[in-house]
CSV table of C-alpha atoms and ligand atoms in Angstrom, one decimal:
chain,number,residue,atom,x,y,z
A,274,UNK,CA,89.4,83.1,117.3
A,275,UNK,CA,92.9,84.1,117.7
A,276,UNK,CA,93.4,88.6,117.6
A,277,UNK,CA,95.2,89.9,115.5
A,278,UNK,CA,97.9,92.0,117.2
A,279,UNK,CA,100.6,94.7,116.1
A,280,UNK,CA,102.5,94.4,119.2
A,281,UNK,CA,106.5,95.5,118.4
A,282,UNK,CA,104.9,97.1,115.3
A,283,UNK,CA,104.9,100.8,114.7
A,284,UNK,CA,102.7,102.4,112.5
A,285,UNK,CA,102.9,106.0,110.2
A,286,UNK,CA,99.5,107.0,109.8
A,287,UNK,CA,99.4,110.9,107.9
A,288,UNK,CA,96.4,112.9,108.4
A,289,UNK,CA,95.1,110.8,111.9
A,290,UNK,CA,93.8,113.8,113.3
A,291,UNK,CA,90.7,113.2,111.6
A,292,UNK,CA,88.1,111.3,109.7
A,293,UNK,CA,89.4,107.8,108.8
A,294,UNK,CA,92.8,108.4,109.9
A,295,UNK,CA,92.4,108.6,113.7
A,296,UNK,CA,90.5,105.4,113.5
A,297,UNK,CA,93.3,103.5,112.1
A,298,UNK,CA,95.4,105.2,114.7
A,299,UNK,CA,93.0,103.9,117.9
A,300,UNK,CA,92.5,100.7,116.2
A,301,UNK,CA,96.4,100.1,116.2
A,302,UNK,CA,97.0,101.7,119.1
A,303,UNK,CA,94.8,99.5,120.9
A,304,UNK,CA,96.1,96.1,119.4
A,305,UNK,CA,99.7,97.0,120.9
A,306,UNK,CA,101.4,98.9,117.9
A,307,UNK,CA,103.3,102.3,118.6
A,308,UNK,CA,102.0,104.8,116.2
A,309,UNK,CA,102.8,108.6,114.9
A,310,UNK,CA,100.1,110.0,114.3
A,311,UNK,CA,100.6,112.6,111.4
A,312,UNK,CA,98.3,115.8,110.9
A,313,UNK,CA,98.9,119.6,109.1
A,314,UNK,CA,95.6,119.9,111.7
A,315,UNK,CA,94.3,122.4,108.7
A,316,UNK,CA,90.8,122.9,107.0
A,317,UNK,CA,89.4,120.5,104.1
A,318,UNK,CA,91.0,122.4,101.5
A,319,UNK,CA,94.4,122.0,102.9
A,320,UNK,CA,94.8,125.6,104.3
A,321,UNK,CA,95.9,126.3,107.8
A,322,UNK,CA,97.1,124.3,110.4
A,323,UNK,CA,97.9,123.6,114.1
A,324,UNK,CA,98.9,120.7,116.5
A,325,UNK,CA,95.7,120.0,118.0
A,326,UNK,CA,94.3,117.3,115.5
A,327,UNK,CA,97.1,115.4,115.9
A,328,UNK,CA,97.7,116.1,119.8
A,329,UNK,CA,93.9,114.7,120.6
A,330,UNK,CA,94.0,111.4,118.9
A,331,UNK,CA,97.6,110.9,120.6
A,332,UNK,CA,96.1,111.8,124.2
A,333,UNK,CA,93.2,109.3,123.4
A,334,UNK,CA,95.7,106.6,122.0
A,335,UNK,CA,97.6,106.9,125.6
A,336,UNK,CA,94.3,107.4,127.8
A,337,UNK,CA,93.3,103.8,126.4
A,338,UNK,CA,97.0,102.2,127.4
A,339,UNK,CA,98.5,102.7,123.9
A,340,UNK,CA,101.8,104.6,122.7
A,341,UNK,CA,101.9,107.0,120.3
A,342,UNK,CA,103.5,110.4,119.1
A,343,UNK,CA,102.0,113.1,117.4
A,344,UNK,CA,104.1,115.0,114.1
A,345,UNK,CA,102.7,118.0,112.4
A,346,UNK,CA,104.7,118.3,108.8
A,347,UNK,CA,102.9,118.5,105.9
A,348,UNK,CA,103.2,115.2,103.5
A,349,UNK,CA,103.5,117.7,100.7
A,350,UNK,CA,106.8,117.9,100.6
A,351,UNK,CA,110.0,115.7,100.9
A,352,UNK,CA,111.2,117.6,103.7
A,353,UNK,CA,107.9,116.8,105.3
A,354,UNK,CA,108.0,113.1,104.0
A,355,UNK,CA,111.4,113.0,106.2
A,356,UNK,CA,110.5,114.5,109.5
A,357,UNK,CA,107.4,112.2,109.6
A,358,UNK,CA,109.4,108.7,108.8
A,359,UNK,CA,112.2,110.6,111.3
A,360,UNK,CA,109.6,110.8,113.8
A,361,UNK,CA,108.8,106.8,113.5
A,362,UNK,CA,112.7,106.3,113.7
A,363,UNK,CA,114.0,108.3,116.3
A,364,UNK,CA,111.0,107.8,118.6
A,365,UNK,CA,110.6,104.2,118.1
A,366,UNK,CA,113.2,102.7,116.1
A,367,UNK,CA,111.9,101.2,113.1
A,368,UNK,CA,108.9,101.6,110.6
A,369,UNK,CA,106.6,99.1,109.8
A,370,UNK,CA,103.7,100.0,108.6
A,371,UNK,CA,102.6,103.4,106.1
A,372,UNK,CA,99.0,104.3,105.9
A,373,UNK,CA,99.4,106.9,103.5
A,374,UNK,CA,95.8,108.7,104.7
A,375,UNK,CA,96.2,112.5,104.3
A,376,UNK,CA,93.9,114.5,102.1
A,377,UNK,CA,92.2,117.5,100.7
A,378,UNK,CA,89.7,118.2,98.5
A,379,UNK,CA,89.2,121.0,96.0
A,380,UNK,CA,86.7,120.4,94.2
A,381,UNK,CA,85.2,122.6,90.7
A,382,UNK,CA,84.5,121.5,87.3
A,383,UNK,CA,87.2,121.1,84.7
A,384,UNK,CA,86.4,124.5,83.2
A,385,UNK,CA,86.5,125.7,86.6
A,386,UNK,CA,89.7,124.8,87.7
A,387,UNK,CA,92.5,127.0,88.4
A,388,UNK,CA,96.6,125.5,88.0
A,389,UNK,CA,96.6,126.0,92.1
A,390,UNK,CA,93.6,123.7,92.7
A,391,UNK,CA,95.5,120.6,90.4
A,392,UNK,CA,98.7,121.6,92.3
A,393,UNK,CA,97.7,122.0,96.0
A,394,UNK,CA,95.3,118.5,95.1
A,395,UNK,CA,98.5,116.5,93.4
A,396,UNK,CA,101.0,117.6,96.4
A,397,UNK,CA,98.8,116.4,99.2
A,398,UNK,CA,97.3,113.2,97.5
A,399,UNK,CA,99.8,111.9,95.6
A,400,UNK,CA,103.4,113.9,96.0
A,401,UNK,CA,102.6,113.2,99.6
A,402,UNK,CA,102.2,109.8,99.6
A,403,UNK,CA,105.4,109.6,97.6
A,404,UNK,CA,107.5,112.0,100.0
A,405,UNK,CA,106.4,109.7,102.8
A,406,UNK,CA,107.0,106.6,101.8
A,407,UNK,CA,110.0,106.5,100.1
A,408,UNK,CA,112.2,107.1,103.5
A,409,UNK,CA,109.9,104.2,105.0
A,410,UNK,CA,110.8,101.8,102.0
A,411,UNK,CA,114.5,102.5,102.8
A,412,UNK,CA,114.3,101.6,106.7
A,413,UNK,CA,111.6,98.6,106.3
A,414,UNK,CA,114.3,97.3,103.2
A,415,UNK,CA,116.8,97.0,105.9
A,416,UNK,CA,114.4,95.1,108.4
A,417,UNK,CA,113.0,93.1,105.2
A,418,UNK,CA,109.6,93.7,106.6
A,419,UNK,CA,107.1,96.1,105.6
A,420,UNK,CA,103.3,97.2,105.0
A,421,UNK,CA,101.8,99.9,102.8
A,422,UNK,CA,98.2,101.3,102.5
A,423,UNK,CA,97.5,104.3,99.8
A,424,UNK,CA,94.2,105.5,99.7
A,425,UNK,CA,92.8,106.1,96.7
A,426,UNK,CA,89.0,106.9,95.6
A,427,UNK,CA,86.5,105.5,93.3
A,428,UNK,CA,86.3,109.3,92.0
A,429,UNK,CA,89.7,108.1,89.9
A,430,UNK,CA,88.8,105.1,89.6
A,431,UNK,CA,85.3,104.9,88.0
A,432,UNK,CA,85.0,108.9,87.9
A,433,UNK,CA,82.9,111.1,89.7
A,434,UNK,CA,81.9,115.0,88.2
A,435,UNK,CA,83.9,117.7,89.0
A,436,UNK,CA,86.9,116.0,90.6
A,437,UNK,CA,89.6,116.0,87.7
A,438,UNK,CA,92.5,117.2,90.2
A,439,UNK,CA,91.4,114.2,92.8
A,440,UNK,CA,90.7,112.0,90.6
A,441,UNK,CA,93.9,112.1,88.8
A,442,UNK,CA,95.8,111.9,92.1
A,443,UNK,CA,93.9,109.5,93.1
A,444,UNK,CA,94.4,107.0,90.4
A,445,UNK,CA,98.1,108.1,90.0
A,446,UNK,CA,98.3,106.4,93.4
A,447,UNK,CA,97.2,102.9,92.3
A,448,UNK,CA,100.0,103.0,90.0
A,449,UNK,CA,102.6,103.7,92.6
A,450,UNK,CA,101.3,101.3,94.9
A,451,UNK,CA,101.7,99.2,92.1
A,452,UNK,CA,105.0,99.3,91.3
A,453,UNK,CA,105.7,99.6,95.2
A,454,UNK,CA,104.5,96.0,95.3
A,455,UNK,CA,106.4,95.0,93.4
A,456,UNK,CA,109.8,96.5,93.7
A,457,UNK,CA,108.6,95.1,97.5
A,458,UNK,CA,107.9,91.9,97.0
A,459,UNK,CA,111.9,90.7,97.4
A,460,UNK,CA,111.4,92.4,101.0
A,461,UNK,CA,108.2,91.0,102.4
A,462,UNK,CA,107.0,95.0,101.9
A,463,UNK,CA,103.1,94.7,100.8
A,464,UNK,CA,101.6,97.7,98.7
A,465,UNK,CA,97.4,97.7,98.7
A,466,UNK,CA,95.2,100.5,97.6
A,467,UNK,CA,91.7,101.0,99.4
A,468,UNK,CA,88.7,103.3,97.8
A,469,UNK,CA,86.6,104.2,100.8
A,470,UNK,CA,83.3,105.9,101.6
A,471,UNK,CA,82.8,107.4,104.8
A,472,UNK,CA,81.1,110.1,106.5
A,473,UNK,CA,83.7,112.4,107.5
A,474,UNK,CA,84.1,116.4,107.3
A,475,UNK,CA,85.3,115.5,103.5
A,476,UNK,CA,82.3,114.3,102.3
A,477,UNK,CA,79.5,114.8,104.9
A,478,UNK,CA,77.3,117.6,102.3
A,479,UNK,CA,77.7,114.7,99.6
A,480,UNK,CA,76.5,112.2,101.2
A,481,UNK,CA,73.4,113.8,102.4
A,482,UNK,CA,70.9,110.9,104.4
A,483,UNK,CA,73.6,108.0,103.4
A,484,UNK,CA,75.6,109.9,105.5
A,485,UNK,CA,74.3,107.7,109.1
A,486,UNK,CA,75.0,104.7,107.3
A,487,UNK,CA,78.4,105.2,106.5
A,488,UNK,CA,81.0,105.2,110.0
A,489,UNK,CA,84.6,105.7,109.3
A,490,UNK,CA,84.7,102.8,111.8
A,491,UNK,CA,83.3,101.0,109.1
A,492,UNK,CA,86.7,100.9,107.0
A,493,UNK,CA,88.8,100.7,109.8
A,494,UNK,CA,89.0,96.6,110.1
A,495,UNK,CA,90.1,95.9,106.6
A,496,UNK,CA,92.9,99.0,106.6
A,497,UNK,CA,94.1,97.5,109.4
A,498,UNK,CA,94.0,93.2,108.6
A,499,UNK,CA,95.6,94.6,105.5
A,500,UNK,CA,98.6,96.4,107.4
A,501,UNK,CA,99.2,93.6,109.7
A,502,UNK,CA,101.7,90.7,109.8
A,503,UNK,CA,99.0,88.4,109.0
A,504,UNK,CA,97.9,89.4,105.3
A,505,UNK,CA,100.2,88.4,102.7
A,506,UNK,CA,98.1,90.3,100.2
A,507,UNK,CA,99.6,92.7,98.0
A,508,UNK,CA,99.3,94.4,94.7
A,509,UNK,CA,95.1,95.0,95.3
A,510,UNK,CA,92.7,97.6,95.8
A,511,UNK,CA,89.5,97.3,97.6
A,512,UNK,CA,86.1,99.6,97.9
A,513,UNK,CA,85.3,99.4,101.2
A,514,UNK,CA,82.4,101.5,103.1
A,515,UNK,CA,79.1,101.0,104.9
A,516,UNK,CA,80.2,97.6,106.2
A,517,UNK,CA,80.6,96.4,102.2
A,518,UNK,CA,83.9,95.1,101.8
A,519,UNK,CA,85.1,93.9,97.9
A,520,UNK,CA,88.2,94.0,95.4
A,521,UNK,CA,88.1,95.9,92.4
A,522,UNK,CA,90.8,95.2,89.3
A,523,UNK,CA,92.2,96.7,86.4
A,524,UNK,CA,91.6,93.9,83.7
A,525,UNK,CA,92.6,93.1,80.4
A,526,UNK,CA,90.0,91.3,77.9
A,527,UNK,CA,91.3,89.0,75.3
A,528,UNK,CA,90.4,91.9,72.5
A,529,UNK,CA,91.2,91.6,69.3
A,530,UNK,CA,94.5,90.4,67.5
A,531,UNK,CA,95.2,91.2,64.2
A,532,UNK,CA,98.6,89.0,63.7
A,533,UNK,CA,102.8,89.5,64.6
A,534,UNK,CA,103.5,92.1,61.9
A,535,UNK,CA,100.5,93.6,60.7
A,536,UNK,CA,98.8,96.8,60.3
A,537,UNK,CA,95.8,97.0,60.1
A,538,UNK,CA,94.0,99.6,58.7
A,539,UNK,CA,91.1,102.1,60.3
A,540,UNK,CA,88.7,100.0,58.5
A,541,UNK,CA,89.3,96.6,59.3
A,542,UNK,CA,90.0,97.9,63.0
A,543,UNK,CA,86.3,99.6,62.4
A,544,UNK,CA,84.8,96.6,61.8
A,545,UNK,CA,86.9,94.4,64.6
A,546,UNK,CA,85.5,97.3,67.3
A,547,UNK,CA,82.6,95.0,69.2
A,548,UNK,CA,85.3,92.4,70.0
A,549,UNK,CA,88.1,94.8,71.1
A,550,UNK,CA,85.8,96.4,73.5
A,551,UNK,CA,84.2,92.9,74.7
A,552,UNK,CA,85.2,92.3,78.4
A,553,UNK,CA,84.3,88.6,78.7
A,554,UNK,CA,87.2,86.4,79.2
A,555,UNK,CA,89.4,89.4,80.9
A,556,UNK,CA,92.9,88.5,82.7
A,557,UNK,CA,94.3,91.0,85.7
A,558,UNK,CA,97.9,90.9,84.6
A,559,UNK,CA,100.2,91.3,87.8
A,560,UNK,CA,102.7,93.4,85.8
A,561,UNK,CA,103.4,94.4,82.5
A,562,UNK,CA,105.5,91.7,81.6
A,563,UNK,CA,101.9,89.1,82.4
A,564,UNK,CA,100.5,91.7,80.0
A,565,UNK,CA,103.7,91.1,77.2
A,566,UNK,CA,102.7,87.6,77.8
A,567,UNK,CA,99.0,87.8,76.7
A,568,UNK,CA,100.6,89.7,73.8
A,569,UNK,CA,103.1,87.1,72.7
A,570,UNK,CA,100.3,84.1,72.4
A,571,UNK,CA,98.4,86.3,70.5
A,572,UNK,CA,101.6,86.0,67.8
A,573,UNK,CA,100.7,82.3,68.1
A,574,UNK,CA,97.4,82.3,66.7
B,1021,NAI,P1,89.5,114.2,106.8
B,1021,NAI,O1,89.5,115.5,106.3
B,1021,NAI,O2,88.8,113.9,108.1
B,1021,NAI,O3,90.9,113.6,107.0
B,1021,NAI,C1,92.1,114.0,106.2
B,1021,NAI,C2,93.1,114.4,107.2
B,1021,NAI,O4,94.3,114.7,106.5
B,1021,NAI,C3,92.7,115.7,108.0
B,1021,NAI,O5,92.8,115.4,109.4
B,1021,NAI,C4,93.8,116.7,107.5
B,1021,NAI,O6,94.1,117.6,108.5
B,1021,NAI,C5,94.9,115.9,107.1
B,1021,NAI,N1,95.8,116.5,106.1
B,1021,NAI,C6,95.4,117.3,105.0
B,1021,NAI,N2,96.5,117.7,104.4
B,1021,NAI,C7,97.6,117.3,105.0
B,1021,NAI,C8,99.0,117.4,104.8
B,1021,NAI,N3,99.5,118.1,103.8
B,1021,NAI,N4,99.8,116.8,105.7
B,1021,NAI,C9,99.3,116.1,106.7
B,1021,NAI,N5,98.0,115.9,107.0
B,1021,NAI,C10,97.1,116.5,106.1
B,1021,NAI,O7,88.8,113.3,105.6
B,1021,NAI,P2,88.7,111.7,105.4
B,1021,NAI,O8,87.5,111.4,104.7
B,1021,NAI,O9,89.0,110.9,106.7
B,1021,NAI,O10,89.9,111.4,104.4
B,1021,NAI,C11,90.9,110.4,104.5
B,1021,NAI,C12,91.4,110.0,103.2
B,1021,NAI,O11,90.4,109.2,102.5
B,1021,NAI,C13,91.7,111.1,102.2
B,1021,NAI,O12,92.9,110.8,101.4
B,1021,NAI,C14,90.5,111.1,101.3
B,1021,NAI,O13,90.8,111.7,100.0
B,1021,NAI,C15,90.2,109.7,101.2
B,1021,NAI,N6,88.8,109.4,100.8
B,1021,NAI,C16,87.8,109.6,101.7
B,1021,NAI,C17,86.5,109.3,101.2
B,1021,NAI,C18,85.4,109.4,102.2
B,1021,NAI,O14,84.2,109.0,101.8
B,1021,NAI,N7,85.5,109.9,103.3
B,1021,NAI,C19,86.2,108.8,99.9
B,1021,NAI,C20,87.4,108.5,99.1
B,1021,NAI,C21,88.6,108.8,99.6
């Protein structure tokens, strides 16, 4: 079985002081990539901060024979976004590969929440992953070669209480992974989302007994097949956790079509409401013009 290997690779990894991060960063490191290892080195909640997060998973990258640097910006911010792709380009010449990891959580019911706790969750999440990787789409344009990861959550994705900020941040970044992939594609640049569970310092009170069945190292392999020169996937989110590894999909069921033209009215759409919500016989359209598509043959009928 032949290794997969990242060797002339280097890899932008934000928030691998910690948690899932700093595995990608030793599982990269140790196949031959250079990394920079991103981390603010703050508390859960985002506050605070300080190099040594990032400095320890560097020093353990090196210890094992690996290269990497350490950068301490925050993602939240374009600045930020800058200094950590100019870290990847001064220190080792290119970018090729974004894992877009950095997070916080601040977590209350809708009621509950105050304008901070959507702003502080939106600039880490999903501002960040935007500041970040729009100087790495630039350089990896120019080398036509490029990998993305954005890490979203099931909490957006199928909803989870009391997570309206993350949730919505989190789901935002499926759509810009999206439309990364594809603006990509011309450019051999990939785009994937994953939806993990792990026990980290994020989620470890959650998780409660789960919690020893559920190693970061556990998400680590797919990230990281994902990012590498040998997937051609893009355009596709995974849940992955507790050694369970499968794709979820936002579909499209055949529904219901009234006709080119018409309108119909609240009654008739009343009384048409089992077969629009009937999922059997979905599509996953790869873009909105596969979703036009579905829409012109229903003119046909
Ligand atoms: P973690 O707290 O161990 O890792 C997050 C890292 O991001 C920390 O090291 C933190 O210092 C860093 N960070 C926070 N704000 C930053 C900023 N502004 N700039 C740079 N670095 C910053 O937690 P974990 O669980 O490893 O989280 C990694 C990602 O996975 C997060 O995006 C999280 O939302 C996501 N996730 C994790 C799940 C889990 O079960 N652990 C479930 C779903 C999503």
């Amino acid at each position: 079985m032949s290794e997969v290997r990242f060797d002339n690779r280097v890899a932008v990894i934000t928030g691998a002081g910690g948690g899932l991060g700093k595995t990608y960063a030793l599982e990269l490191g140790r196949r031959g990539a250079k990394v920079v290892v991103n981390d603010l080195g703050g508390a859960a909640d985002g506050t605070g901060g300080g190099a040594n997060m990032a400095d320890t998973t560097v020093k353990e990258i090196t210890e094992a024979g690996g290269t990497a640097v350490a950068n301490y910006d925050s993602v939240a911010t374009p600045e930020g976004g800058e200094a950590i792709i100019k870290t990847a380009l001064d220190s080792f010449g290119q970018v090729d590969i974004v894992i877009n990891n950095a997070g916080i959580l601040r977590d209350k019911t809708f009621v509950k929440l105050a304008p901070d706790d959507l702003k502080a969750v939106l600039a880490v999440h999903l501002e960040g992953a935007f500041y970040v990787s729009q100087p790495a789409f630039r350089a990896m344009k120019e080398k036509s070669y490029g990998r993305f990861m954005f890490t979203a959550s099931t909490a957006g994705i199928f909803g989870n209480f009391g997570q309206t900020n993350y949730g919505a941040a989190k789901f935002g970044l499926v759509g810009l992974s999206n439309v990364l992939s594809i603006e990509g594609k011309k450019y051999n640049i990939n785009s994937n989302v994953i939806a993990p569970i792990a026990n980290t310092r994020l989620t470890k009170e959650l998780l409660g007994p789960l919690a020893d069945s559920l190693e970061p190292e556990q998400v680590t392999s797919l990230v990281c097949y994902l990012v590498s020169e040998e997937s051609d996937i893009t355009h596709e989110i995974y849940s992955v956790g507790g050694g369970k590894f499968s794709r979820i999909f936002v579909a499209m069921a055949p529904g219901w079509a009234a006709g080119k033209g018409a309108k119909p009215s609240i009654e008739e759409v009343r009384d048409h409401i089992d077969q629009i919500r009937n999922q059997e016989g979905y599509a996953v359209p790869g873009s909105i013009g596969d979703e036009m598509k579905l829409l012109m043959e229903s003119f046909k009928e």
